[in-house]
PDB file of C-alpha atoms in Angstrom:
ATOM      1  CA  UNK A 165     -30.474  61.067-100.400  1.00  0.00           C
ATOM      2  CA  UNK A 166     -30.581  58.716 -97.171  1.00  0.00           C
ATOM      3  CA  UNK A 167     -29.131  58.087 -94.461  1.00  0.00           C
ATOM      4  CA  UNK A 168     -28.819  55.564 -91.179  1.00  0.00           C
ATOM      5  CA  UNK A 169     -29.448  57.388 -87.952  1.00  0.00           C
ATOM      6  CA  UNK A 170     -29.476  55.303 -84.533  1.00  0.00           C
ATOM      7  CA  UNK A 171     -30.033  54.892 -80.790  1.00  0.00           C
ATOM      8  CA  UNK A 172     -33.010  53.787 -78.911  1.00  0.00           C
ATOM      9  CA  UNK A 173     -34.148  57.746 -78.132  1.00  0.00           C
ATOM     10  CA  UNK A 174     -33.576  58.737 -81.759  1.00  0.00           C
ATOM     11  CA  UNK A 175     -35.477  55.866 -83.252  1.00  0.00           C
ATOM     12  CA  UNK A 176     -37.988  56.011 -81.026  1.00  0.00           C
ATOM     13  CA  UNK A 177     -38.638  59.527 -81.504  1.00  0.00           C
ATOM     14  CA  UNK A 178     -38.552  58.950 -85.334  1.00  0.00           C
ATOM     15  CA  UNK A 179     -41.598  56.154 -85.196  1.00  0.00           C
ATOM     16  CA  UNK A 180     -43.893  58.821 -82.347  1.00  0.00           C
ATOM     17  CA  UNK A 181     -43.573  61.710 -84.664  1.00  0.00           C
ATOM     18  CA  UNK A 182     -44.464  59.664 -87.575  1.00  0.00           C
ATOM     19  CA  UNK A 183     -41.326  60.461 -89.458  1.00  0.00           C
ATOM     20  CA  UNK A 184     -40.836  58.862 -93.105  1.00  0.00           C
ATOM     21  CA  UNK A 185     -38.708  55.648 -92.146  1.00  0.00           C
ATOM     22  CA  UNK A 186     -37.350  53.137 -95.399  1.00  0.00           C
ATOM     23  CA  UNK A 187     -36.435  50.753 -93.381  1.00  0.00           C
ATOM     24  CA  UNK A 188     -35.145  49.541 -89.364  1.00  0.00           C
ATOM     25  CA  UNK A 189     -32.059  47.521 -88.410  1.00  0.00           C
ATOM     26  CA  UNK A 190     -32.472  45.472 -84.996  1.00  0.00           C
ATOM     27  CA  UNK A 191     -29.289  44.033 -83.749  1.00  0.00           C
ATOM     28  CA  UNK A 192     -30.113  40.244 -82.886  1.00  0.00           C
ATOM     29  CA  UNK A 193     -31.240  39.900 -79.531  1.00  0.00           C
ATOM     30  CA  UNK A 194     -32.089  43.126 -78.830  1.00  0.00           C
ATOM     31  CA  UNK A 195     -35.315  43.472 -77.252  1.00  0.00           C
ATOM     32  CA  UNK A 196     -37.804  46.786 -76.812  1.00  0.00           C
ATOM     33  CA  UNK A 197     -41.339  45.876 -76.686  1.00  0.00           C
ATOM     34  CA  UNK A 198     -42.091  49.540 -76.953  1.00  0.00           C
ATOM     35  CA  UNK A 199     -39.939  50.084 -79.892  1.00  0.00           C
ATOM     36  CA  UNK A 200     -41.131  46.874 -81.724  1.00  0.00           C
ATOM     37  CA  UNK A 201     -45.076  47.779 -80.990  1.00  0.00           C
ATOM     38  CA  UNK A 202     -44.445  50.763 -83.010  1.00  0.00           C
ATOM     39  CA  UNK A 203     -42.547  49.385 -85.989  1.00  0.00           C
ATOM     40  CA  UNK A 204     -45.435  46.488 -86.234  1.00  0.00           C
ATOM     41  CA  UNK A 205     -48.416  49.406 -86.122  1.00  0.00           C
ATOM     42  CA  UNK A 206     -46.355  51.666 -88.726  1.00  0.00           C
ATOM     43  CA  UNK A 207     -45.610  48.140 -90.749  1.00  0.00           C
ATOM     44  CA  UNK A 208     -42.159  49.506 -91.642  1.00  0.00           C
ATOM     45  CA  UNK A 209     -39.435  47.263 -93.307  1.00  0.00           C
ATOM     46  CA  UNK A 210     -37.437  45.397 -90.755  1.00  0.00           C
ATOM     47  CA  UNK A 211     -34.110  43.823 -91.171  1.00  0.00           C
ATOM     48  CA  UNK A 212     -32.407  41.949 -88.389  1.00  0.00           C
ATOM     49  CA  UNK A 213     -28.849  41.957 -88.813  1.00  0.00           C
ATOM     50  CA  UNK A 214     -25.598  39.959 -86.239  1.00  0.00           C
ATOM     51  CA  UNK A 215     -24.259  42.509 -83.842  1.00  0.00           C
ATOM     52  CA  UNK A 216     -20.942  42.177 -85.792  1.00  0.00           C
ATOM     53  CA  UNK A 217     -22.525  42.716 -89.034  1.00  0.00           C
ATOM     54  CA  UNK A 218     -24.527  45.661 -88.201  1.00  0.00           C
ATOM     55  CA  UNK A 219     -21.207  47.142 -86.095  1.00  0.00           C
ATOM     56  CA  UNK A 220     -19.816  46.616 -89.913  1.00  0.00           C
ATOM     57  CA  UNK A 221     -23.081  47.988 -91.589  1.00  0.00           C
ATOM     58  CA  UNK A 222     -23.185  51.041 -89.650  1.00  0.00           C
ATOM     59  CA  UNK A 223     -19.613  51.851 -88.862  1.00  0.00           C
ATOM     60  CA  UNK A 224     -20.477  52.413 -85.444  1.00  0.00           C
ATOM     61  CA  UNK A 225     -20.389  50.700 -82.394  1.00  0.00           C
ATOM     62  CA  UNK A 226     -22.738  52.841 -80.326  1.00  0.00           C
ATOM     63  CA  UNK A 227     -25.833  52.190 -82.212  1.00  0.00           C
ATOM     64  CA  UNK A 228     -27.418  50.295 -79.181  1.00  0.00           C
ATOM     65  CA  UNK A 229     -29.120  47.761 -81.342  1.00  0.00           C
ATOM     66  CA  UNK A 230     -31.131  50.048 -83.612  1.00  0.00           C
ATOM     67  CA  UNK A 231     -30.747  51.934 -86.951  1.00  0.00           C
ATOM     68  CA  UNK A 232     -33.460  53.903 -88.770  1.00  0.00           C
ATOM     69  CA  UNK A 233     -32.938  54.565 -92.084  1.00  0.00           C
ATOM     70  CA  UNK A 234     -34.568  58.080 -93.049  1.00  0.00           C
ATOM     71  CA  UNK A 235     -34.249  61.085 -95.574  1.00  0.00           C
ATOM     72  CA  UNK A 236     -30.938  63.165 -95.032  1.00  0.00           C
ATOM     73  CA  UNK A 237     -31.462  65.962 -92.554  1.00  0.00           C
ATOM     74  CA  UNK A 238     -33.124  69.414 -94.155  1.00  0.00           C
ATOM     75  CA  UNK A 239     -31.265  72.413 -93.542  1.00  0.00           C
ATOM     76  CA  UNK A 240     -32.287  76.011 -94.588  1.00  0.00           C
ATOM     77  CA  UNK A 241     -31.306  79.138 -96.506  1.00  0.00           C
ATOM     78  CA  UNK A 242     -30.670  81.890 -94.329  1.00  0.00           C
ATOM     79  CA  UNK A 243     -33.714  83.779 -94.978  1.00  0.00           C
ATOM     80  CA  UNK A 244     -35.958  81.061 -94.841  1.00  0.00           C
ATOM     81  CA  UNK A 245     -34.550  80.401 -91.108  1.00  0.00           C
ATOM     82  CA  UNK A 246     -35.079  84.068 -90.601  1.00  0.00           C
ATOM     83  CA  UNK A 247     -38.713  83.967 -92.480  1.00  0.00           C
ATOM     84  CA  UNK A 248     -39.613  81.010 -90.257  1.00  0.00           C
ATOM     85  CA  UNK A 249     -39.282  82.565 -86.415  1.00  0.00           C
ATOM     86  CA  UNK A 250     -43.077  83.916 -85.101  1.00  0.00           C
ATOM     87  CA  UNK A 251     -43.870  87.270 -85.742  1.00  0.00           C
ATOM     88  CA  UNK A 252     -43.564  89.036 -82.565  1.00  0.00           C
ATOM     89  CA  UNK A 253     -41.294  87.129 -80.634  1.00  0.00           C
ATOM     90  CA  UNK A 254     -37.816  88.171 -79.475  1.00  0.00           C
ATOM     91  CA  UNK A 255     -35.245  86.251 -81.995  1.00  0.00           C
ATOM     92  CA  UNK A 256     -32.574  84.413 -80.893  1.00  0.00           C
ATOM     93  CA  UNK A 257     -30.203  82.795 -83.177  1.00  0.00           C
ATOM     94  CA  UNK A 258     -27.229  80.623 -82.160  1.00  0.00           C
ATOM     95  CA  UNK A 259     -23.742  80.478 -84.616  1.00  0.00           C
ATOM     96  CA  UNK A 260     -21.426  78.418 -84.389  1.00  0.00           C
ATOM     97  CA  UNK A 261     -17.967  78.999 -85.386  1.00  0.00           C
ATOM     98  CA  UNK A 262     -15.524  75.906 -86.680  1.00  0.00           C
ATOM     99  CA  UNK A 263     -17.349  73.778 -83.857  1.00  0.00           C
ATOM    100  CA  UNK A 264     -16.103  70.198 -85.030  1.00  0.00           C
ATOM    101  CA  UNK A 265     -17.731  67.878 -82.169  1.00  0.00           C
ATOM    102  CA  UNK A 266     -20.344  66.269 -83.268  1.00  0.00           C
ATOM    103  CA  UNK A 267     -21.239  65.400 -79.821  1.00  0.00           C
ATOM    104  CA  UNK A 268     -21.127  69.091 -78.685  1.00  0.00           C
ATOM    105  CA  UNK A 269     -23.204  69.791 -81.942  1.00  0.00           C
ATOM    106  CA  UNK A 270     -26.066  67.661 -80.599  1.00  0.00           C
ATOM    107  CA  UNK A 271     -25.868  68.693 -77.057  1.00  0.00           C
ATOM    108  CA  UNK A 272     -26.298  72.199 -78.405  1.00  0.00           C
ATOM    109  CA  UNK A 273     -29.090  71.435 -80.491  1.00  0.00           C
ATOM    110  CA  UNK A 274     -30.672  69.770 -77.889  1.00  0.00           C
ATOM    111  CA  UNK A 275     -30.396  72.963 -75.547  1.00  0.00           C
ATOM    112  CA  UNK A 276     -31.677  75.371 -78.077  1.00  0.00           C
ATOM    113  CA  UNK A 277     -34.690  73.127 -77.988  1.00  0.00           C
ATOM    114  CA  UNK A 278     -35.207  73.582 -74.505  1.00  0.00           C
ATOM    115  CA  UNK A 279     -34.742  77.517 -74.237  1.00  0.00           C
ATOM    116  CA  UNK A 280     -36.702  77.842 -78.023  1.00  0.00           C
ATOM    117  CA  UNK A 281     -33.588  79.066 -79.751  1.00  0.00           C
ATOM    118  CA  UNK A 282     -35.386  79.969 -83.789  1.00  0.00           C
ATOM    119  CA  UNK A 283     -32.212  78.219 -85.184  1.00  0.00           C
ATOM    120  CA  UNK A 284     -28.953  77.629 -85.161  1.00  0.00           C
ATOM    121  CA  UNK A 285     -26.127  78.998 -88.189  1.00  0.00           C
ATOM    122  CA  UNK A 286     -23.129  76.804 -89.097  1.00  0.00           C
ATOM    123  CA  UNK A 287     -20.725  77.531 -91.098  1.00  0.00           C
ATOM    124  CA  UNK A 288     -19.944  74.883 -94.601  1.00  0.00           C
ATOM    125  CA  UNK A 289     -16.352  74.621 -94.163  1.00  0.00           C
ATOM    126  CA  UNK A 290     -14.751  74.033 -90.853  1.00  0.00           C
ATOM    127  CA  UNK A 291     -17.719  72.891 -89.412  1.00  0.00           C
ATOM    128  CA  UNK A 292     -19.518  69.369 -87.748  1.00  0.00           C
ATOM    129  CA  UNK A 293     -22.316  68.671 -90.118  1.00  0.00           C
ATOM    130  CA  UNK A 294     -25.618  66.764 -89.556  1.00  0.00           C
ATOM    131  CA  UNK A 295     -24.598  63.553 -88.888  1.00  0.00           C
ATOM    132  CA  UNK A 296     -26.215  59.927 -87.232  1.00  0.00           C
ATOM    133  CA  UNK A 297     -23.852  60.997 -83.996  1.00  0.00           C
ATOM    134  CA  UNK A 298     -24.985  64.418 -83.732  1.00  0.00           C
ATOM    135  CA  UNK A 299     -29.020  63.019 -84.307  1.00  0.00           C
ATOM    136  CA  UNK A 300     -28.239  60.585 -80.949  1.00  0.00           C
ATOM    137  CA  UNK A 301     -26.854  63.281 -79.081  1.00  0.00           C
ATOM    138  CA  UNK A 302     -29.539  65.615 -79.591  1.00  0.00           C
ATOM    139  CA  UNK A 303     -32.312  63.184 -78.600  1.00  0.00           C
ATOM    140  CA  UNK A 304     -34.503  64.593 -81.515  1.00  0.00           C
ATOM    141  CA  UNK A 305     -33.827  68.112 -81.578  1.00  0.00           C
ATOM    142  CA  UNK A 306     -31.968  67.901 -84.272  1.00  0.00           C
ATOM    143  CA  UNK A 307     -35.703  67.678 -85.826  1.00  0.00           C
ATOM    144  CA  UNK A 308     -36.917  70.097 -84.246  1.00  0.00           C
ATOM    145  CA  UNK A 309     -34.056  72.644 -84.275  1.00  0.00           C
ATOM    146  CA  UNK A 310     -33.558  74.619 -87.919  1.00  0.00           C
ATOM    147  CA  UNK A 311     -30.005  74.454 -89.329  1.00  0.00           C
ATOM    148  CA  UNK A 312     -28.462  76.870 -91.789  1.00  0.00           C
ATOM    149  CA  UNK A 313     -25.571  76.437 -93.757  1.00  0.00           C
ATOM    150  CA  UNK A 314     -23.627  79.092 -94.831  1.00  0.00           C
ATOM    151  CA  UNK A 315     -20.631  79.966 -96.826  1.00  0.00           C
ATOM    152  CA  UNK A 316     -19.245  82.801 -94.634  1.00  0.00           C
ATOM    153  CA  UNK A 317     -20.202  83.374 -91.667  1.00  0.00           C
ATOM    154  CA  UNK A 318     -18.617  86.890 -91.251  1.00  0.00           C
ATOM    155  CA  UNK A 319     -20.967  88.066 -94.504  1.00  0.00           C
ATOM    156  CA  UNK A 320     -23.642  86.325 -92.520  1.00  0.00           C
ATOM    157  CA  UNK A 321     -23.212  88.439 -89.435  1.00  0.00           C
ATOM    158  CA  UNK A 322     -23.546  91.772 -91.451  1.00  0.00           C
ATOM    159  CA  UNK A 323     -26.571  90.582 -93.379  1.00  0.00           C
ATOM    160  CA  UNK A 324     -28.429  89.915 -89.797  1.00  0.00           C
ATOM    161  CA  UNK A 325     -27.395  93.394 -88.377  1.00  0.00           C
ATOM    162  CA  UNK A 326     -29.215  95.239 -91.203  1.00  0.00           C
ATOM    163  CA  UNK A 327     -31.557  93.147 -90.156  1.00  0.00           C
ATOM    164  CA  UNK A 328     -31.719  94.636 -86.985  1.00  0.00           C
ATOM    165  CA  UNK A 329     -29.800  91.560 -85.066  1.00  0.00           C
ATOM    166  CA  UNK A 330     -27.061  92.340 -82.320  1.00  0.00           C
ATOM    167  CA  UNK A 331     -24.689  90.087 -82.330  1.00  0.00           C
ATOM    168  CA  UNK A 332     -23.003  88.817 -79.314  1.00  0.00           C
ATOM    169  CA  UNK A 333     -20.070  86.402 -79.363  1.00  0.00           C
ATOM    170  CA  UNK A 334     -18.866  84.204 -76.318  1.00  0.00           C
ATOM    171  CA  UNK A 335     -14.876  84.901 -76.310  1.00  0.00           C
ATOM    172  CA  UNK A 336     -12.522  85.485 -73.520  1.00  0.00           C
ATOM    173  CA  UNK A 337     -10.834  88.499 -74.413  1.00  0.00           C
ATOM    174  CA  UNK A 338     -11.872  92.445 -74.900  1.00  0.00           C
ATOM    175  CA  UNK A 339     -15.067  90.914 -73.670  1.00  0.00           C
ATOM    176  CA  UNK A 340     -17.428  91.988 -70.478  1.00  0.00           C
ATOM    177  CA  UNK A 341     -18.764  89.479 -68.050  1.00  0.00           C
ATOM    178  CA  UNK A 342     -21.744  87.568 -69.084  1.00  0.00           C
ATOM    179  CA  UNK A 343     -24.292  88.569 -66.253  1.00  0.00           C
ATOM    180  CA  UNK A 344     -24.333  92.840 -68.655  1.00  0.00           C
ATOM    181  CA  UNK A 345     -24.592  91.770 -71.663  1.00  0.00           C
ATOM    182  CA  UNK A 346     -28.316  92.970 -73.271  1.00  0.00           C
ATOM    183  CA  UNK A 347     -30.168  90.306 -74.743  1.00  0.00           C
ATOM    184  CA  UNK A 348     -33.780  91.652 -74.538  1.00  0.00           C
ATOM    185  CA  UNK A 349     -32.981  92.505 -78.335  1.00  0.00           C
ATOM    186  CA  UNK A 350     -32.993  90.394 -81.600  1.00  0.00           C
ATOM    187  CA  UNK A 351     -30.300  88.493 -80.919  1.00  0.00           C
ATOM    188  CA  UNK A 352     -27.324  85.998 -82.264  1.00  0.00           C
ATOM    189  CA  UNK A 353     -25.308  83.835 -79.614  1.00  0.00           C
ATOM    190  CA  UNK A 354     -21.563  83.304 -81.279  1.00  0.00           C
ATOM    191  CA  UNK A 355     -20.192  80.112 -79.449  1.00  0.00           C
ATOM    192  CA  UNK A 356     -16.466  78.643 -81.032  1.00  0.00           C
ATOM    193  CA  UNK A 357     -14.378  75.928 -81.783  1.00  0.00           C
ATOM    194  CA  UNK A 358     -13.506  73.213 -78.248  1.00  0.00           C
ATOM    195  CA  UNK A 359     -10.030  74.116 -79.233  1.00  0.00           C
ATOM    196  CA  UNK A 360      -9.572  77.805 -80.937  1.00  0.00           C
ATOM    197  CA  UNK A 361     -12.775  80.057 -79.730  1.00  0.00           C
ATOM    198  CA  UNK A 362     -13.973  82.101 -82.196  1.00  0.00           C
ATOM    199  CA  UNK A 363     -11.799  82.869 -85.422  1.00  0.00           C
ATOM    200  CA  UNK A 364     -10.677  86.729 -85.338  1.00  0.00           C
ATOM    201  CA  UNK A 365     -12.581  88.012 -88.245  1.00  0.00           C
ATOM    202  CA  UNK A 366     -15.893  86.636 -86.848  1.00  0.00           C
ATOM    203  CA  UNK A 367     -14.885  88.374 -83.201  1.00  0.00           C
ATOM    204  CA  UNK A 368     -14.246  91.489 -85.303  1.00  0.00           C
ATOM    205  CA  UNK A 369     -17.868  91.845 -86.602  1.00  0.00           C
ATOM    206  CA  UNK A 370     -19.854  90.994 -83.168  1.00  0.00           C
ATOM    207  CA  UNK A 371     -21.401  94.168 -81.284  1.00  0.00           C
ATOM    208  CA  UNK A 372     -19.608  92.702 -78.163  1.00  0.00           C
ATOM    209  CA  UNK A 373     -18.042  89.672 -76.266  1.00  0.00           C
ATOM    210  CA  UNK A 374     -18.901  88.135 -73.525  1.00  0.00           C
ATOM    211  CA  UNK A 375     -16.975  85.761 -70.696  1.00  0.00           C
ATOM    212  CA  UNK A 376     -18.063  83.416 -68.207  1.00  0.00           C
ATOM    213  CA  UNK A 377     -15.795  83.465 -64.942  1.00  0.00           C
ATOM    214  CA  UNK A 378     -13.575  81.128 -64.381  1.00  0.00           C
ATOM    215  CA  UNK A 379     -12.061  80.887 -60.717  1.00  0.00           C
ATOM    216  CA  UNK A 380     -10.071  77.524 -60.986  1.00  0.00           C
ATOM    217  CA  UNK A 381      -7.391  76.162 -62.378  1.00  0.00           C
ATOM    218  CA  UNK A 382      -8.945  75.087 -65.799  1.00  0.00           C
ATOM    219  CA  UNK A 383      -8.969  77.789 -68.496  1.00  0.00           C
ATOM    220  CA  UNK A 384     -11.882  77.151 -70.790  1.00  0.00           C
ATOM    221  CA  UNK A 385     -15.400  75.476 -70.721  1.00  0.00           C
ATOM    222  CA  UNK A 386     -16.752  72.358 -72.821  1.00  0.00           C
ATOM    223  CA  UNK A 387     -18.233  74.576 -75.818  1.00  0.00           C
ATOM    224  CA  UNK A 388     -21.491  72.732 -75.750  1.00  0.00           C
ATOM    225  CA  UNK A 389     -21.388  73.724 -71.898  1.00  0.00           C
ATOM    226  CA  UNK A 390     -20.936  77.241 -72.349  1.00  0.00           C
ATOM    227  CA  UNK A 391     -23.084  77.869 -75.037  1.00  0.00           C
ATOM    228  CA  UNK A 392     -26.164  76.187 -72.149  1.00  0.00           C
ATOM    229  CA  UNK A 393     -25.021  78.470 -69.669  1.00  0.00           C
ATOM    230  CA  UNK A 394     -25.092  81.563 -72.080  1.00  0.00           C
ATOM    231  CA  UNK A 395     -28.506  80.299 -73.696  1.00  0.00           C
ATOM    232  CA  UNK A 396     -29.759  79.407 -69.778  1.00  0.00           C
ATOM    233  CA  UNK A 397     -28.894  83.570 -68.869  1.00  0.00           C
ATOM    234  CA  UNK A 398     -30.591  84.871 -71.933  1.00  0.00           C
ATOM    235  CA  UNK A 399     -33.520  82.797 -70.661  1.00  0.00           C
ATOM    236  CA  UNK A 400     -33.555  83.917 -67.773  1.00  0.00           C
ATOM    237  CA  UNK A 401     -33.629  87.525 -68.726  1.00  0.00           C
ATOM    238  CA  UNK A 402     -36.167  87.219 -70.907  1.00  0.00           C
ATOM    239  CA  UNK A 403     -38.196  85.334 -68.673  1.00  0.00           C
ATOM    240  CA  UNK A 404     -37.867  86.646 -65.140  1.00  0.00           C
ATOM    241  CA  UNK A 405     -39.136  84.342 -62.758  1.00  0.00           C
ATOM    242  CA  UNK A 406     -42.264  86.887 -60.951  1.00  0.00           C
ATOM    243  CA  UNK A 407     -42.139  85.777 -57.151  1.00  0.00           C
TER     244      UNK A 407
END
């Protein structure tokens, strides 16, 4: 199946890394000579559409005057995720649990590309899916991040700790500050809902929690926040800065 994905930075992205495009939607009047080079040396279909019409088309507003359309997004088994990640390397794996944002979705992605997350579990129900706003957000890591759905993600936990994974879930309570948690070890970064944190059963079945202080007024962090802050400290202790 296909789908419409859009935004300057996604589209853009698509046509450098010489990703299969059917076909690109240009708002009239909108002008990238960059952009437009490319589509002319790939010779890929190009319809210009009204901005009203492609507002319609779309179902967006935010498109800024370009759509791609391109294959639906791959996502993997479990094992092929786990199969994929360089032998030798220190694994880290990001879930996420009833995270319905799409924005906060890509702005995850987009962070595990920058800190070289392996991939990042979602759950099928409950859950933000790959979708045109999350692509945009991520600013192409969504292509370059590996996605695995999964049916339950407490079953999912227990099938990573045989496989020698700890498992370390970002929660508030009957948790320890983030600055001692371990992450030198195989590891899976549990980040929760914007509105509900991580569902009890899931808590249950990670090693530990962690917390990230808060000193003001305001109780909670952005999820897509926290998780880039938790990510940014694993990092860091895996990659000590020698002075």
């Amino acid at each position: 199946m296909t789908q419409y994905v859009y935004g300057k930075n996604v589209v853009r992205s698509l046509l450098e890394d010489n990703k299969k495009i059917y076909e690109i939607l240009l708002a009239d009047g909108m002008k990238d000579k960059e952009i437009e080079a490319l589509i002319r040396q790939r010779n890929i279909k190009l319809r210009v559409l009204g901005r009203k019409k492609m507002d319609q088309f779309l179902n967006a507003t935010n498109h800024q005057g370009i759509a791609a359309k391109i294959d639906d997004y791959k996502t993997y088994e479990l094992d092929e995720l786990l199969e994929s990640i360089p032998k030798g390397k220190t694994p880290l794996l990001v879930m996420l649990d009833g995270l319905e944002d799409p924005h906060n979705l890509g702005a995850i992605l987009r962070t595990c590309d920058c800190v070289g997350v392996d991939g990042v579990i979602i759950g099928k129900h409950r859950n933000v899916k790959l979708t045109p706003t999350v692509a945009k957000v991520s600013t192409g890591a969504i292509d370059t991040v590996k996605v695995s759905m999964v049916t339950n993600l407490a079953q999912s936990i227990k099938y990573l700790k045989k496989q020698g994974y700890w498992v370390v879930g970002a929660d508030l309570h009957n948790s320890r500050d983030y600055r001692e948690g371990q992450y030198d070890v195989p590891l899976v970064l549990v980040v929760g809902s914007e509105g509900f944190g991580i569902s009890p059963l899931v808590a249950k079945n990670c090693d530990y929690c962690v917390r990230l202080p808060m000193e003001g007024s305001v109780t909670s962090l952005n999820a897509s926040v926290a998780c880039g802050i938790l990510l940014y400290q694993i990092y860091n202790g895996r990659n000590p800065v020698d002075f």
